[in-house]
PDB file of C-alpha atoms and ligand atoms in Angstrom:
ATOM      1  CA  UNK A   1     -11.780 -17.892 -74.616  1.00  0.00           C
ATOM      2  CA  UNK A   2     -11.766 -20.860 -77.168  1.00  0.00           C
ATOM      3  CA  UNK A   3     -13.384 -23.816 -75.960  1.00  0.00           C
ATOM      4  CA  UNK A   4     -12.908 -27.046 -77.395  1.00  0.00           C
ATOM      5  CA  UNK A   5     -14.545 -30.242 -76.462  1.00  0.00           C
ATOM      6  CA  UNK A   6     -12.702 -33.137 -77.739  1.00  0.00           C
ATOM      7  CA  UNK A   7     -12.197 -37.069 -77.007  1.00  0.00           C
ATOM      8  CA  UNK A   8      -8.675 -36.457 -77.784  1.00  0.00           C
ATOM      9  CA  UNK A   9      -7.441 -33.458 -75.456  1.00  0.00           C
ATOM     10  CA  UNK A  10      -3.850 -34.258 -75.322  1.00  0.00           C
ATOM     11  CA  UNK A  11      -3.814 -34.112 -79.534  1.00  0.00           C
ATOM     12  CA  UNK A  12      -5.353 -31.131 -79.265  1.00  0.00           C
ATOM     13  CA  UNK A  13      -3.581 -29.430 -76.477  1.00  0.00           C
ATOM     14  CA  UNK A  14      -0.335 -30.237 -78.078  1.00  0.00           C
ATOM     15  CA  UNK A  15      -1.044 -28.962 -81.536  1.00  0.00           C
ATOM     16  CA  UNK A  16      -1.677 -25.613 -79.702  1.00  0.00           C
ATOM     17  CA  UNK A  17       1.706 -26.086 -77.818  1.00  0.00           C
ATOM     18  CA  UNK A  18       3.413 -27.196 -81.327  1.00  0.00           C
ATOM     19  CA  UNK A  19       2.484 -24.136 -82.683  1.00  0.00           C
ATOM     20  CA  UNK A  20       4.842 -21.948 -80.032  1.00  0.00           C
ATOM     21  CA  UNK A  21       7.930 -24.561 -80.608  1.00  0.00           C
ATOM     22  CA  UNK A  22      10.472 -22.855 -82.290  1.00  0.00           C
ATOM     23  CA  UNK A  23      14.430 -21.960 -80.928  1.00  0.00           C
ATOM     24  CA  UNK A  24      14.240 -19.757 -77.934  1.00  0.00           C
ATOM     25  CA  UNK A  25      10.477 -20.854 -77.045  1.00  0.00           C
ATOM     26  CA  UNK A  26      10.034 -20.709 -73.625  1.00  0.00           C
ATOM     27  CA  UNK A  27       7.102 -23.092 -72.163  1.00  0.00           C
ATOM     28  CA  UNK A  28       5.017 -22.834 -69.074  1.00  0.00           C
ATOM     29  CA  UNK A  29       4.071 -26.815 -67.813  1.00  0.00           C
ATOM     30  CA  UNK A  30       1.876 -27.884 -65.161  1.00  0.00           C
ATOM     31  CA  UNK A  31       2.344 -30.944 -63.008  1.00  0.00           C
ATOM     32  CA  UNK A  32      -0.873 -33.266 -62.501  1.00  0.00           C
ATOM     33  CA  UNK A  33      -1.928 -36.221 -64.258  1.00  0.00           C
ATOM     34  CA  UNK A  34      -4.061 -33.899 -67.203  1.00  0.00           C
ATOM     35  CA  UNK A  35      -1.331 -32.859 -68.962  1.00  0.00           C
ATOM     36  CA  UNK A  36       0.292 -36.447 -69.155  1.00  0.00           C
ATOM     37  CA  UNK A  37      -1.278 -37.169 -72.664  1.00  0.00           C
ATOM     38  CA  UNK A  38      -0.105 -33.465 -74.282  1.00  0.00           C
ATOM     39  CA  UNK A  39       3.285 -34.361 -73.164  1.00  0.00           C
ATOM     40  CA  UNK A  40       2.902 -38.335 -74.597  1.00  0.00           C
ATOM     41  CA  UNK A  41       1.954 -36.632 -78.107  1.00  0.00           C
ATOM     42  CA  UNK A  42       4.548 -33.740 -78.143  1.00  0.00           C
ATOM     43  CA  UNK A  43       7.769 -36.705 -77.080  1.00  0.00           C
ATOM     44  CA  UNK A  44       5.686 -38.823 -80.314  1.00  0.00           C
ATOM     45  CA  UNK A  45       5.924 -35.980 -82.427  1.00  0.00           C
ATOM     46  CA  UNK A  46       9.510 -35.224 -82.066  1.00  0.00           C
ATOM     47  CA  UNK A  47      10.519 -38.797 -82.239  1.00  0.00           C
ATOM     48  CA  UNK A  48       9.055 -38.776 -85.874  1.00  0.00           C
ATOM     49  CA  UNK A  49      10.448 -35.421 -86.395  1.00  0.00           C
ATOM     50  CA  UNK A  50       7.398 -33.924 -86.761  1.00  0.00           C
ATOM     51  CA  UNK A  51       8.585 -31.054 -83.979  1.00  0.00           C
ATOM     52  CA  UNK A  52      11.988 -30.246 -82.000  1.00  0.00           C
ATOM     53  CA  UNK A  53      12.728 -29.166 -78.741  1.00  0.00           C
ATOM     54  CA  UNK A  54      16.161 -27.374 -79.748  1.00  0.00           C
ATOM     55  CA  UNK A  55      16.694 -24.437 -77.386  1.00  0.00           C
ATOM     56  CA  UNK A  56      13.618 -24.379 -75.979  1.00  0.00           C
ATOM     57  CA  UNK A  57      13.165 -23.793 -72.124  1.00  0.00           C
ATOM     58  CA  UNK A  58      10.090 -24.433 -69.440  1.00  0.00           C
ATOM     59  CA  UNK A  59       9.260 -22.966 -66.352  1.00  0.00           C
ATOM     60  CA  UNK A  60       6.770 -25.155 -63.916  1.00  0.00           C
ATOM     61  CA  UNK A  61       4.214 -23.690 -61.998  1.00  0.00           C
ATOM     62  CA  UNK A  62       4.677 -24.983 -58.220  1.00  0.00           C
ATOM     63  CA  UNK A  63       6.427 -26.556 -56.043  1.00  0.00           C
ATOM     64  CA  UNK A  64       5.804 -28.299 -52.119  1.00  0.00           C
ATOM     65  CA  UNK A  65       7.357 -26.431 -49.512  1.00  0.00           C
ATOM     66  CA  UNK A  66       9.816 -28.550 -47.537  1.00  0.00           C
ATOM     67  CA  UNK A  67      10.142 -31.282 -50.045  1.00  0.00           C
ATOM     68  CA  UNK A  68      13.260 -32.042 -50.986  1.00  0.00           C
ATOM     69  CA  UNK A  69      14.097 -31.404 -54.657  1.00  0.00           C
ATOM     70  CA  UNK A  70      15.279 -35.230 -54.815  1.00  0.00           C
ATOM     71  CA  UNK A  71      11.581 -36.432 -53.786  1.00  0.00           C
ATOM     72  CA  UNK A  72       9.838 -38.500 -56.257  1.00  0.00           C
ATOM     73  CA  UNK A  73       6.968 -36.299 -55.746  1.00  0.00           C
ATOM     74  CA  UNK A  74       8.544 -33.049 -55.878  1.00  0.00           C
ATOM     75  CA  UNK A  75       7.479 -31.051 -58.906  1.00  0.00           C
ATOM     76  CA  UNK A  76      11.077 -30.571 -60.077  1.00  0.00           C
ATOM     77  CA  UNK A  77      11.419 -34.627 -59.754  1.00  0.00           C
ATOM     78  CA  UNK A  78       8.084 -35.282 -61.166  1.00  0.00           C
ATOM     79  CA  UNK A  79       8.267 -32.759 -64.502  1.00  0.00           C
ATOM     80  CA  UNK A  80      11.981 -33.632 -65.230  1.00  0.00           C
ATOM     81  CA  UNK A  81      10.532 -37.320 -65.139  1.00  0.00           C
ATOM     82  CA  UNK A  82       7.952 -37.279 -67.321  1.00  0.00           C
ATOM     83  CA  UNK A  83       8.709 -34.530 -69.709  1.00  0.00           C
ATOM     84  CA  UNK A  84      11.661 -32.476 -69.686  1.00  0.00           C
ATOM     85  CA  UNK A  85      14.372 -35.087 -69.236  1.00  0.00           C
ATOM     86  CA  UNK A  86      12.827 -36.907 -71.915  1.00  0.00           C
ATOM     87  CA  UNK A  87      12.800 -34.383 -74.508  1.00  0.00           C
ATOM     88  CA  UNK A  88      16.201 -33.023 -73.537  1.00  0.00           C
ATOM     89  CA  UNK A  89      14.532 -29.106 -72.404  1.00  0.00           C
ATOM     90  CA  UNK A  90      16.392 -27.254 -69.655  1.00  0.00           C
ATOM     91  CA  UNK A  91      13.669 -26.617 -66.853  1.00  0.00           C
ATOM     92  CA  UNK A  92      13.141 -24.173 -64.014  1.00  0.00           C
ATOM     93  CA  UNK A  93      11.094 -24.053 -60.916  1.00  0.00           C
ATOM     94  CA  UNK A  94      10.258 -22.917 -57.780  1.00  0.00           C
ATOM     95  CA  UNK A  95      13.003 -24.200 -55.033  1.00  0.00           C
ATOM     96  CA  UNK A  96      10.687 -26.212 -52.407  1.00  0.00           C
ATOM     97  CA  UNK A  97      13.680 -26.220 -50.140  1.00  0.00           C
ATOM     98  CA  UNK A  98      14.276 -22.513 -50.082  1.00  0.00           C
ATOM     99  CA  UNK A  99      15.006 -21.128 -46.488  1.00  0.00           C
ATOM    100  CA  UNK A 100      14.072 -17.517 -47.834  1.00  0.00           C
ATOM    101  CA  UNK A 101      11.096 -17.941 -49.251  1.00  0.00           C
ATOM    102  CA  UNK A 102       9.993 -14.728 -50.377  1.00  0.00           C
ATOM    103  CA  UNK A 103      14.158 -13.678 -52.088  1.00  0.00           C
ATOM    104  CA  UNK A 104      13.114 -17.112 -53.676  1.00  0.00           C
ATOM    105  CA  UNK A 105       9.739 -16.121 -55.100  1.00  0.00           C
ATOM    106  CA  UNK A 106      11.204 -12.944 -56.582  1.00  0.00           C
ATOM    107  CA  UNK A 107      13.969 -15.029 -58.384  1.00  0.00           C
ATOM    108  CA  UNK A 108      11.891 -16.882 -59.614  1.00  0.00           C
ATOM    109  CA  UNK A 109       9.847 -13.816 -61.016  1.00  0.00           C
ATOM    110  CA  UNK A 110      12.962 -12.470 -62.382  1.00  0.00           C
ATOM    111  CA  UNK A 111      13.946 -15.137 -63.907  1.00  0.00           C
ATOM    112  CA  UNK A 112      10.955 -15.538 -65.714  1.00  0.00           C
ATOM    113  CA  UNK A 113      11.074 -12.253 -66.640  1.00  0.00           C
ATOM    114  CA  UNK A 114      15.021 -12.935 -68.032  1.00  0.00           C
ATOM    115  CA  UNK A 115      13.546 -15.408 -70.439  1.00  0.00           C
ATOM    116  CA  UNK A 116      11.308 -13.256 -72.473  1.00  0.00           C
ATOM    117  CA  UNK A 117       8.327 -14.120 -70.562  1.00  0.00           C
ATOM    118  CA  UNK A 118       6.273 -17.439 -71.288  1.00  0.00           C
ATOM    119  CA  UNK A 119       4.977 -17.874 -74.772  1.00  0.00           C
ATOM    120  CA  UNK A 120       2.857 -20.851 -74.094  1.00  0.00           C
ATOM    121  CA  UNK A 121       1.351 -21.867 -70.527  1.00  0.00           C
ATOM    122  CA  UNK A 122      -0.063 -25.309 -70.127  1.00  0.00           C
ATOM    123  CA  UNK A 123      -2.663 -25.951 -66.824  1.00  0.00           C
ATOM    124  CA  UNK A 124      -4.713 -28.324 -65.120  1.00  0.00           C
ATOM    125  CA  UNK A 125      -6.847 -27.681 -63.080  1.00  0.00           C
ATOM    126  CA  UNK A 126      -7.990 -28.373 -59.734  1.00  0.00           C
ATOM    127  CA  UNK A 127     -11.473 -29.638 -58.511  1.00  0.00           C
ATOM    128  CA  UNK A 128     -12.234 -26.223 -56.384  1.00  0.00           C
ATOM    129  CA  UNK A 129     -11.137 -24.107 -59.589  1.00  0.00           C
ATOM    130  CA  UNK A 130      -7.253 -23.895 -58.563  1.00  0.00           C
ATOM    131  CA  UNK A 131      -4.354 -23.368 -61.032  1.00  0.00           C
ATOM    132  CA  UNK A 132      -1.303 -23.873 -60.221  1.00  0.00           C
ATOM    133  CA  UNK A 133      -1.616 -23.569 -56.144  1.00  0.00           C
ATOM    134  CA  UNK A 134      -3.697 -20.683 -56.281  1.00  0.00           C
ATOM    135  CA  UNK A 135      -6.575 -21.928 -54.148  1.00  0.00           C
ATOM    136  CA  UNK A 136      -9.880 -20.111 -53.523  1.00  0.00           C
ATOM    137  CA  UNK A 137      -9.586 -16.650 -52.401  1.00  0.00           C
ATOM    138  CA  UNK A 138      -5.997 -16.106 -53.942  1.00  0.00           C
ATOM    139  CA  UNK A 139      -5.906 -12.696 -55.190  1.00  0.00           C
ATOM    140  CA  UNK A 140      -6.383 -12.291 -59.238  1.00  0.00           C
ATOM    141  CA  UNK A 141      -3.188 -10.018 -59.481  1.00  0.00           C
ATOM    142  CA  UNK A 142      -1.031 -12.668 -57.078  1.00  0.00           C
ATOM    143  CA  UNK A 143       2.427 -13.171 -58.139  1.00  0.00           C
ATOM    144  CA  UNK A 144       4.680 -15.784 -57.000  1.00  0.00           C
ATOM    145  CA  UNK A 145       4.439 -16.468 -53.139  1.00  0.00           C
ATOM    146  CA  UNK A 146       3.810 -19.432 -50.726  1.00  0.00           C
ATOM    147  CA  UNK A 147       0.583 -20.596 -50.335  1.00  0.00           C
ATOM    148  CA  UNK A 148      -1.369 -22.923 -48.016  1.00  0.00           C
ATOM    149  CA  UNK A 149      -3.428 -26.267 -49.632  1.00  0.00           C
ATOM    150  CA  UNK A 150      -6.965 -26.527 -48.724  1.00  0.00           C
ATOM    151  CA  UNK A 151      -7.803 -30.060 -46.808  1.00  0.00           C
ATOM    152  CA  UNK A 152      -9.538 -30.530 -50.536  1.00  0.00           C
ATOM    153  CA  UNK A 153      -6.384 -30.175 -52.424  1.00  0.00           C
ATOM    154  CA  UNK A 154      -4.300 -32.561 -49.934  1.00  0.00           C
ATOM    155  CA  UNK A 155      -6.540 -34.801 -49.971  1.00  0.00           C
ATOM    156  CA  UNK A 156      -7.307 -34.942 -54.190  1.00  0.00           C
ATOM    157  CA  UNK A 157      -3.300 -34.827 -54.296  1.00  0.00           C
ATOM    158  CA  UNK A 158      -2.867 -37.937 -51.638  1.00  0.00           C
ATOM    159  CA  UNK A 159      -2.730 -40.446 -54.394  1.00  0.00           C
ATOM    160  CA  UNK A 160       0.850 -39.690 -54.958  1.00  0.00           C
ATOM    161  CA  UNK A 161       1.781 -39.984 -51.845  1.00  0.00           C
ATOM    162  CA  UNK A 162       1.819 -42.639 -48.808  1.00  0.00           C
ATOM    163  CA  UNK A 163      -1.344 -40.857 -47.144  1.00  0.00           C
ATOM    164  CA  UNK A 164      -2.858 -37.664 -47.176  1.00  0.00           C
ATOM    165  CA  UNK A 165      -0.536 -36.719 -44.162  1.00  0.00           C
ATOM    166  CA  UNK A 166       2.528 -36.779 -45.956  1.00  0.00           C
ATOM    167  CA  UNK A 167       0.790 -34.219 -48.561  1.00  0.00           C
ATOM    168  CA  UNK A 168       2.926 -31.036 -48.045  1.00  0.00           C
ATOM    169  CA  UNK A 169       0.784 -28.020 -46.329  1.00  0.00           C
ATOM    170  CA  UNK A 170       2.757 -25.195 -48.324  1.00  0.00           C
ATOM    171  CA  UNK A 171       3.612 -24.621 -51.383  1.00  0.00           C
ATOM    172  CA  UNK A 172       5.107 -22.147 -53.869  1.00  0.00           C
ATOM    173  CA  UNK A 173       3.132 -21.078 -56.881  1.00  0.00           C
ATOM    174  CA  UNK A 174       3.250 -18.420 -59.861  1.00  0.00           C
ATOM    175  CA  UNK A 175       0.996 -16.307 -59.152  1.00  0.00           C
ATOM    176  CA  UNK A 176      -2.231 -15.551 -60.977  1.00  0.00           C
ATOM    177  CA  UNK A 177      -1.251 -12.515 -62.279  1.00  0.00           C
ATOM    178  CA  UNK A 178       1.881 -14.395 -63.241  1.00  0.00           C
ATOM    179  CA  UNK A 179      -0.087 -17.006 -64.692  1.00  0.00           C
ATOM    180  CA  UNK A 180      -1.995 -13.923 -67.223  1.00  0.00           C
ATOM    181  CA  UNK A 181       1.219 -12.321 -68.734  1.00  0.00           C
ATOM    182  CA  UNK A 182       2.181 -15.894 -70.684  1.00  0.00           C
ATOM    183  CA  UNK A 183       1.254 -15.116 -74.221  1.00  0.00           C
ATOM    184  CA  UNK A 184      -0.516 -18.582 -74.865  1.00  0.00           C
ATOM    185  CA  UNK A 185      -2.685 -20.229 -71.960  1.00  0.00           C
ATOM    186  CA  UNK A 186      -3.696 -23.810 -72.792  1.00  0.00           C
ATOM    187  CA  UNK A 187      -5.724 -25.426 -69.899  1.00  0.00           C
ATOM    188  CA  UNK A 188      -6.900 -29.085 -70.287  1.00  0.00           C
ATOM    189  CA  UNK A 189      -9.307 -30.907 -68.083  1.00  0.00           C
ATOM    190  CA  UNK A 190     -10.753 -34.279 -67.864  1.00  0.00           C
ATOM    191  CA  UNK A 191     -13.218 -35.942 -66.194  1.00  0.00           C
ATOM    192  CA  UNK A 192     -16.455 -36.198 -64.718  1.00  0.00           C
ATOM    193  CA  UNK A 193     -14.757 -34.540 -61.067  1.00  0.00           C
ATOM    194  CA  UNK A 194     -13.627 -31.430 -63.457  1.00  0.00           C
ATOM    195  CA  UNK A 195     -16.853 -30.732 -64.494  1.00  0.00           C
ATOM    196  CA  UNK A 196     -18.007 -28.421 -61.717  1.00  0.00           C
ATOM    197  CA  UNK A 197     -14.417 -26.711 -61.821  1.00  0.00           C
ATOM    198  CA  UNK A 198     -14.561 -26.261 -65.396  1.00  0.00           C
ATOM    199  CA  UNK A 199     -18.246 -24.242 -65.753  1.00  0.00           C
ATOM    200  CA  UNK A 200     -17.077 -22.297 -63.502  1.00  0.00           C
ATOM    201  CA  UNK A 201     -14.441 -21.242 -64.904  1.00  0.00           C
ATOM    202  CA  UNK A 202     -15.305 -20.717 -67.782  1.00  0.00           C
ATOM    203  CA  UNK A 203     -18.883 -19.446 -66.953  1.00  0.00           C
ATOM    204  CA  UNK A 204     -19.167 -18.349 -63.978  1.00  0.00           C
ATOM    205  CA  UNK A 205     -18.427 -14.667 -62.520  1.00  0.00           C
ATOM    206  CA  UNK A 206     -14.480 -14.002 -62.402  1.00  0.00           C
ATOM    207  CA  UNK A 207     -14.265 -14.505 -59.147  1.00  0.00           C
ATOM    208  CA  UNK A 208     -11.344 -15.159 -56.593  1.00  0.00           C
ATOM    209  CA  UNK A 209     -13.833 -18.562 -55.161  1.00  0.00           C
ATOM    210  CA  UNK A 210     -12.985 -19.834 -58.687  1.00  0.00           C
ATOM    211  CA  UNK A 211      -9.468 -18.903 -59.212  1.00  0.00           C
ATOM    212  CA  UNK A 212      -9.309 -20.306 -62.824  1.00  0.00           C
ATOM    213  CA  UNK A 213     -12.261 -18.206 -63.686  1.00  0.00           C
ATOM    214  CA  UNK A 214      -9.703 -15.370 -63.790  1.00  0.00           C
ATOM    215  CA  UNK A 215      -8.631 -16.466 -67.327  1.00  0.00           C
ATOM    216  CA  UNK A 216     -11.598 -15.146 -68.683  1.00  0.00           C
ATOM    217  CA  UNK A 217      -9.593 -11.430 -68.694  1.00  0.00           C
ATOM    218  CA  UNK A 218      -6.716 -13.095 -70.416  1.00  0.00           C
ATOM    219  CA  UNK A 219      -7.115 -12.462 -74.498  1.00  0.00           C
ATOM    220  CA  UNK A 220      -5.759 -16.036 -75.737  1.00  0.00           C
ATOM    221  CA  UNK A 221      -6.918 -19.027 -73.847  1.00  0.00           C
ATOM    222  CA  UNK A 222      -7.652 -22.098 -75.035  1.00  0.00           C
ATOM    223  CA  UNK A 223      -9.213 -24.445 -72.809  1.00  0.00           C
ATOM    224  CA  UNK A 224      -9.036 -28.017 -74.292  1.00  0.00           C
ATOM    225  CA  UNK A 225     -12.005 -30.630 -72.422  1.00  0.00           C
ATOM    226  CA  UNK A 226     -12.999 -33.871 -72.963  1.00  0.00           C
ATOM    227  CA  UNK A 227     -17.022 -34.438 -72.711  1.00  0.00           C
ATOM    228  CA  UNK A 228     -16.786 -35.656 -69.307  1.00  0.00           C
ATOM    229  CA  UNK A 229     -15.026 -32.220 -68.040  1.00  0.00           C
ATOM    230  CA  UNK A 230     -17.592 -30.657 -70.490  1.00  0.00           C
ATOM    231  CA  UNK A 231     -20.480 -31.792 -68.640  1.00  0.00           C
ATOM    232  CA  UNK A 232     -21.669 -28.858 -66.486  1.00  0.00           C
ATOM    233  CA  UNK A 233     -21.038 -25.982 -69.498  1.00  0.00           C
TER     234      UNK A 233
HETATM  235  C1  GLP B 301      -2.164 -29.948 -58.573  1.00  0.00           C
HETATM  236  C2  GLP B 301      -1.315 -28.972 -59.372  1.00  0.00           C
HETATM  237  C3  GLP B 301      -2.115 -28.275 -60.441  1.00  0.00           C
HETATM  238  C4  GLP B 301      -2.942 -29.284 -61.211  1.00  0.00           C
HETATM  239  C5  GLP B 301      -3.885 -29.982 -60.281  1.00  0.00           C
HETATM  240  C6  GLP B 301      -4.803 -30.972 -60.978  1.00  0.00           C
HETATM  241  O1  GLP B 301      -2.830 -29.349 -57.535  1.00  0.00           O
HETATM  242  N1  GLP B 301      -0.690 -27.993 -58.554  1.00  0.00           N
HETATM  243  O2  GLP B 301      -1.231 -27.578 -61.306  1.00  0.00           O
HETATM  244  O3  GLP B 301      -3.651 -28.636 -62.232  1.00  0.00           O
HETATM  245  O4  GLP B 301      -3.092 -30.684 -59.333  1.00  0.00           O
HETATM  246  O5  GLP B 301      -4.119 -32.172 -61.191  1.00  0.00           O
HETATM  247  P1  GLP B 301      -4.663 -33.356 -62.075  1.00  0.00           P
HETATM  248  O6  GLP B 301      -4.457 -32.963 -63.475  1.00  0.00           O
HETATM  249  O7  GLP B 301      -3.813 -34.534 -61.677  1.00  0.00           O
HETATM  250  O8  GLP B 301      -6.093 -33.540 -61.722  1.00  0.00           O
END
């Protein structure tokens, strides 16, 4: 794993992503505020022509169970909003309002699969080790399924909604195992609160309590932290 410690993590993280961009890319994105400034710097870089998003497609992560695609706060709303719409990149996702979940989960797969696979995969990640919804004690070969949040993830997640109460309980989420077979894994973390979440990942035993530490078996990750994140390593 390639570790880089940086005061500019969204430069960084989206030279790695540049480097995939070509016609018929396919791109893995993550939801959250971390990857906010990768996506900033890869909309700059095509406005000056530096990059183009011609034929390329994305795939998100997650999704809330329940929550209607037209939420503000649904993944599908909140990706198309601040990336994909923007940049003109067809994207798919897990359907939150699915009444079959599990036929949905395997589409999804497939799907996935149809595309080529994912060349580049950017994550967050969450402050108990999670990526995507894969909270502690997911299994490291998971593939797509529902999950449950942890009161930890609700609550860390309640700023986007009206109160922690209105944070969906389930969720659909790639899987880890999913989450390994994506050529290219960029994760970027920032902050003091990541700190704990990020030696552990990328320290610690691979272990299910750290979900994220499960990247250590993949053979091209690079995880892109500012020194705040970079505390605890
Ligand atoms: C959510 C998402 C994750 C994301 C995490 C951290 O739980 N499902 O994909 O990595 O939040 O988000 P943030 O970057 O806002 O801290």
């Amino acid at each position: 794993m390639e570790v880089v410690v940086t005061t500019s993590p969204g430069e960084v993280a989206a030279d790695a992503i540049a480097g995939h961009l070509r016609p018929g890319a396919v791109l893995g994105l993550a939801t959250g505020s971390s990857p906010l400034p990768v996506y900033t710097s890869l909309l700059r870089r095509r406005d000056t022509g530096e990059l183009s998003f011609d034929s390329v497609r994305a795939f998100t992560l997650d999704e809330y169970l329940g929550l209607p695609r037209s939420h503000p706060q649904s993944y599908h709303s909140v990706i198309r909003r601040d990336f994909t719409d923007q940049a003109g990149i067809e994207v798919d996702g897990p359907d939150g309002e699915a009444t079959d979940v599990p036929a949905e989960a395997a589409r999804y797969e497939a799907a996935i699969a149809a595309a080529g696979g994912i060349d580049v995969q950017l994550l967050g990640i969450g402050t108990d080790g999670h990526i995507g919804f894969n909270e502690p004690g997911s299994s490291l070969a998971s593939r797509t399924r529902t999950k449950t949040l942890t009161p930890r993830t609700r609550e860390d997640n309640a700023r986007f909604f009206g109160s922690v109460d209105e944070v969906p309980i389930h969720v659909l989420t790639q899987g880890l195992g999913t989450i390994l077979e994506a050529r290219h894994v960029v994760l970027v973390a920032t902050g003091p609160a990541k700190a704990a979440a990020v030696a552990a990942a990328v320290e610690g035993p691979v272990s299910a309590y750290c979900p994220a530490s499960v990247l250590q078996l993949h053979p091209h990750v690079t995880c892109v932290v500012d020194p705040d994140a970079a505390a605890d390593l």
